[in-house]
Amino acid sequence: MIYRIINHPLVESDLFDITDMVSSYAGLTIGKSKTSEITRFISNLSSFPKIGSIRSDILPGLRAIPAAEKAVVCFTVDDASLTVFIICISYAGSDWASRVKERS
């Protein structure tokens, strides 16, 4: 089964912030490359949605998984609607747990 990917409205902002952060020390090309790598990883969740550590202590059904070396993708899976909901993407040790709580 293929799951549909839906992003929280602030996920685009997360990706922009990651591009901006990486670009500040590695250049725009590498910054864009890093967010492209994260986006490709998220696309693969449509085929493999049940990966990642379950973190129900933060939010029921929450999954968190490392991506692109320094990123963490936080999401939930709804089997009834075949949907993966991306809640946030953090990078380089930022506090993803607080961001998940703010957005849920």
JSON list of C-alpha atoms in Angstrom, two decimals:
[
{"chain": "A", "resi": 1, "resn": "MET", "atom": "CA", "xyz": [0.00, 0.00, 0.00]},
{"chain": "A", "resi": 2, "resn": "ILE", "atom": "CA", "xyz": [1.11, 3.52, -0.76]},
{"chain": "A", "resi": 3, "resn": "TYR", "atom": "CA", "xyz": [0.48, 6.14, 1.89]},
{"chain": "A", "resi": 4, "resn": "ARG", "atom": "CA", "xyz": [-0.25, 9.78, 1.15]},
{"chain": "A", "resi": 5, "resn": "ILE", "atom": "CA", "xyz": [2.15, 12.33, 2.67]},
{"chain": "A", "resi": 6, "resn": "ILE", "atom": "CA", "xyz": [0.65, 15.46, 4.24]},
{"chain": "A", "resi": 7, "resn": "ASN", "atom": "CA", "xyz": [2.85, 18.16, 5.74]},
{"chain": "A", "resi": 8, "resn": "HIS", "atom": "CA", "xyz": [1.94, 20.36, 8.67]},
{"chain": "A", "resi": 9, "resn": "PRO", "atom": "CA", "xyz": [1.68, 23.95, 7.33]},
{"chain": "A", "resi": 10, "resn": "LEU", "atom": "CA", "xyz": [4.95, 24.90, 9.09]},
{"chain": "A", "resi": 11, "resn": "VAL", "atom": "CA", "xyz": [7.05, 22.11, 7.55]},
{"chain": "A", "resi": 12, "resn": "GLU", "atom": "CA", "xyz": [7.93, 24.36, 4.60]},
{"chain": "A", "resi": 13, "resn": "SER", "atom": "CA", "xyz": [9.26, 26.87, 7.12]},
{"chain": "A", "resi": 14, "resn": "ASP", "atom": "CA", "xyz": [11.32, 24.10, 8.74]},
{"chain": "A", "resi": 15, "resn": "LEU", "atom": "CA", "xyz": [12.89, 23.28, 5.38]},
{"chain": "A", "resi": 16, "resn": "PHE", "atom": "CA", "xyz": [13.57, 26.95, 4.64]},
{"chain": "A", "resi": 17, "resn": "ASP", "atom": "CA", "xyz": [15.24, 27.36, 8.04]},
{"chain": "A", "resi": 18, "resn": "ILE", "atom": "CA", "xyz": [17.40, 24.28, 7.43]},
{"chain": "A", "resi": 19, "resn": "THR", "atom": "CA", "xyz": [18.44, 25.59, 4.01]},
{"chain": "A", "resi": 20, "resn": "ASP", "atom": "CA", "xyz": [19.26, 28.95, 5.56]},
{"chain": "A", "resi": 21, "resn": "MET", "atom": "CA", "xyz": [21.25, 27.42, 8.43]},
{"chain": "A", "resi": 22, "resn": "VAL", "atom": "CA", "xyz": [23.32, 25.07, 6.25]},
{"chain": "A", "resi": 23, "resn": "SER", "atom": "CA", "xyz": [23.84, 27.76, 3.61]},
{"chain": "A", "resi": 24, "resn": "SER", "atom": "CA", "xyz": [25.30, 30.11, 6.21]},
{"chain": "A", "resi": 25, "resn": "TYR", "atom": "CA", "xyz": [28.31, 27.85, 6.74]},
{"chain": "A", "resi": 26, "resn": "ALA", "atom": "CA", "xyz": [28.43, 25.59, 3.67]},
{"chain": "A", "resi": 27, "resn": "GLY", "atom": "CA", "xyz": [26.94, 27.66, 0.85]},
{"chain": "A", "resi": 28, "resn": "LEU", "atom": "CA", "xyz": [23.55, 27.75, -0.84]},
{"chain": "A", "resi": 29, "resn": "THR", "atom": "CA", "xyz": [24.19, 24.76, -3.11]},
{"chain": "A", "resi": 30, "resn": "ILE", "atom": "CA", "xyz": [24.87, 22.47, -0.16]},
{"chain": "A", "resi": 31, "resn": "GLY", "atom": "CA", "xyz": [21.98, 23.99, 1.80]},
{"chain": "A", "resi": 32, "resn": "LYS", "atom": "CA", "xyz": [19.56, 23.20, -1.02]},
{"chain": "A", "resi": 33, "resn": "SER", "atom": "CA", "xyz": [21.10, 19.76, -1.45]},
{"chain": "A", "resi": 34, "resn": "LYS", "atom": "CA", "xyz": [20.53, 18.97, 2.24]},
{"chain": "A", "resi": 35, "resn": "THR", "atom": "CA", "xyz": [16.83, 19.90, 2.09]},
{"chain": "A", "resi": 36, "resn": "SER", "atom": "CA", "xyz": [16.44, 17.95, -1.15]},
{"chain": "A", "resi": 37, "resn": "GLU", "atom": "CA", "xyz": [17.88, 14.91, 0.62]},
{"chain": "A", "resi": 38, "resn": "ILE", "atom": "CA", "xyz": [15.39, 15.37, 3.49]},
{"chain": "A", "resi": 39, "resn": "THR", "atom": "CA", "xyz": [12.50, 15.79, 1.04]},
{"chain": "A", "resi": 40, "resn": "ARG", "atom": "CA", "xyz": [13.47, 12.59, -0.80]},
{"chain": "A", "resi": 41, "resn": "PHE", "atom": "CA", "xyz": [13.61, 10.76, 2.52]},
{"chain": "A", "resi": 42, "resn": "ILE", "atom": "CA", "xyz": [10.11, 11.97, 3.39]},
{"chain": "A", "resi": 43, "resn": "SER", "atom": "CA", "xyz": [8.82, 10.83, -0.01]},
{"chain": "A", "resi": 44, "resn": "ASN", "atom": "CA", "xyz": [10.00, 7.30, 0.80]},
{"chain": "A", "resi": 45, "resn": "LEU", "atom": "CA", "xyz": [7.71, 7.26, 3.83]},
{"chain": "A", "resi": 46, "resn": "SER", "atom": "CA", "xyz": [4.81, 6.74, 1.42]},
{"chain": "A", "resi": 47, "resn": "SER", "atom": "CA", "xyz": [6.11, 3.20, 0.86]},
{"chain": "A", "resi": 48, "resn": "PHE", "atom": "CA", "xyz": [7.61, 2.56, 4.30]},
{"chain": "A", "resi": 49, "resn": "PRO", "atom": "CA", "xyz": [5.56, 4.53, 6.86]},
{"chain": "A", "resi": 50, "resn": "LYS", "atom": "CA", "xyz": [6.18, 2.30, 9.87]},
{"chain": "A", "resi": 51, "resn": "ILE", "atom": "CA", "xyz": [9.85, 3.14, 10.35]},
{"chain": "A", "resi": 52, "resn": "GLY", "atom": "CA", "xyz": [11.30, 5.22, 13.13]},
{"chain": "A", "resi": 53, "resn": "SER", "atom": "CA", "xyz": [11.14, 5.16, 16.90]},
{"chain": "A", "resi": 54, "resn": "ILE", "atom": "CA", "xyz": [7.68, 5.38, 18.40]},
{"chain": "A", "resi": 55, "resn": "ARG", "atom": "CA", "xyz": [7.58, 8.32, 20.81]},
{"chain": "A", "resi": 56, "resn": "SER", "atom": "CA", "xyz": [4.08, 8.13, 22.28]},
{"chain": "A", "resi": 57, "resn": "ASP", "atom": "CA", "xyz": [5.48, 9.76, 25.44]},
{"chain": "A", "resi": 58, "resn": "ILE", "atom": "CA", "xyz": [5.51, 13.02, 23.47]},
{"chain": "A", "resi": 59, "resn": "LEU", "atom": "CA", "xyz": [2.41, 12.52, 21.30]},
{"chain": "A", "resi": 60, "resn": "PRO", "atom": "CA", "xyz": [0.29, 9.39, 20.81]},
{"chain": "A", "resi": 61, "resn": "GLY", "atom": "CA", "xyz": [1.51, 7.55, 17.71]},
{"chain": "A", "resi": 62, "resn": "LEU", "atom": "CA", "xyz": [4.43, 9.91, 17.10]},
{"chain": "A", "resi": 63, "resn": "ARG", "atom": "CA", "xyz": [7.37, 8.51, 15.17]},
{"chain": "A", "resi": 64, "resn": "ALA", "atom": "CA", "xyz": [10.77, 10.17, 14.96]},
{"chain": "A", "resi": 65, "resn": "ILE", "atom": "CA", "xyz": [13.55, 9.14, 12.64]},
{"chain": "A", "resi": 66, "resn": "PRO", "atom": "CA", "xyz": [16.94, 10.57, 11.67]},
{"chain": "A", "resi": 67, "resn": "ALA", "atom": "CA", "xyz": [17.31, 11.77, 8.10]},
{"chain": "A", "resi": 68, "resn": "ALA", "atom": "CA", "xyz": [20.11, 13.35, 6.09]},
{"chain": "A", "resi": 69, "resn": "GLU", "atom": "CA", "xyz": [22.69, 12.92, 8.86]},
{"chain": "A", "resi": 70, "resn": "LYS", "atom": "CA", "xyz": [21.61, 15.77, 11.18]},
{"chain": "A", "resi": 71, "resn": "ALA", "atom": "CA", "xyz": [17.83, 16.01, 10.64]},
{"chain": "A", "resi": 72, "resn": "VAL", "atom": "CA", "xyz": [14.98, 14.43, 12.57]},
{"chain": "A", "resi": 73, "resn": "VAL", "atom": "CA", "xyz": [11.62, 13.91, 10.86]},
{"chain": "A", "resi": 74, "resn": "CYS", "atom": "CA", "xyz": [8.63, 13.67, 13.22]},
{"chain": "A", "resi": 75, "resn": "PHE", "atom": "CA", "xyz": [5.39, 12.19, 11.93]},
{"chain": "A", "resi": 76, "resn": "THR", "atom": "CA", "xyz": [2.29, 10.14, 12.65]},
{"chain": "A", "resi": 77, "resn": "VAL", "atom": "CA", "xyz": [0.73, 7.38, 10.56]},
{"chain": "A", "resi": 78, "resn": "ASP", "atom": "CA", "xyz": [-3.01, 6.89, 10.03]},
{"chain": "A", "resi": 79, "resn": "ASP", "atom": "CA", "xyz": [-3.63, 3.41, 8.65]},
{"chain": "A", "resi": 80, "resn": "ALA", "atom": "CA", "xyz": [-7.35, 4.02, 8.14]},
{"chain": "A", "resi": 81, "resn": "SER", "atom": "CA", "xyz": [-6.74, 6.85, 5.66]},
{"chain": "A", "resi": 82, "resn": "LEU", "atom": "CA", "xyz": [-3.31, 5.62, 4.51]},
{"chain": "A", "resi": 83, "resn": "THR", "atom": "CA", "xyz": [-1.77, 8.94, 5.49]},
{"chain": "A", "resi": 84, "resn": "VAL", "atom": "CA", "xyz": [1.61, 9.98, 6.88]},
{"chain": "A", "resi": 85, "resn": "PHE", "atom": "CA", "xyz": [1.37, 13.38, 8.57]},
{"chain": "A", "resi": 86, "resn": "ILE", "atom": "CA", "xyz": [4.71, 15.18, 8.83]},
{"chain": "A", "resi": 87, "resn": "ILE", "atom": "CA", "xyz": [4.59, 17.32, 11.96]},
{"chain": "A", "resi": 88, "resn": "CYS", "atom": "CA", "xyz": [8.05, 18.85, 11.91]},
{"chain": "A", "resi": 89, "resn": "ILE", "atom": "CA", "xyz": [11.61, 18.54, 10.71]},
{"chain": "A", "resi": 90, "resn": "SER", "atom": "CA", "xyz": [14.40, 19.61, 13.00]},
{"chain": "A", "resi": 91, "resn": "TYR", "atom": "CA", "xyz": [18.09, 19.90, 12.33]},
{"chain": "A", "resi": 92, "resn": "ALA", "atom": "CA", "xyz": [21.40, 19.91, 14.18]},
{"chain": "A", "resi": 93, "resn": "GLY", "atom": "CA", "xyz": [20.09, 19.19, 17.65]},
{"chain": "A", "resi": 94, "resn": "SER", "atom": "CA", "xyz": [17.16, 21.61, 17.68]},
{"chain": "A", "resi": 95, "resn": "ASP", "atom": "CA", "xyz": [14.36, 20.78, 20.13]},
{"chain": "A", "resi": 96, "resn": "TRP", "atom": "CA", "xyz": [12.00, 18.74, 17.97]},
{"chain": "A", "resi": 97, "resn": "ALA", "atom": "CA", "xyz": [9.98, 17.45, 20.93]},
{"chain": "A", "resi": 98, "resn": "SER", "atom": "CA", "xyz": [8.87, 20.97, 21.90]},
{"chain": "A", "resi": 99, "resn": "ARG", "atom": "CA", "xyz": [8.05, 21.76, 18.29]},
{"chain": "A", "resi": 100, "resn": "VAL", "atom": "CA", "xyz": [5.88, 18.63, 18.05]},
{"chain": "A", "resi": 101, "resn": "LYS", "atom": "CA", "xyz": [3.99, 19.64, 21.19]},
{"chain": "A", "resi": 102, "resn": "GLU", "atom": "CA", "xyz": [3.45, 23.18, 19.87]},
{"chain": "A", "resi": 103, "resn": "ARG", "atom": "CA", "xyz": [2.05, 21.88, 16.59]},
{"chain": "A", "resi": 104, "resn": "SER", "atom": "CA", "xyz": [-0.28, 19.19, 17.88]}
]
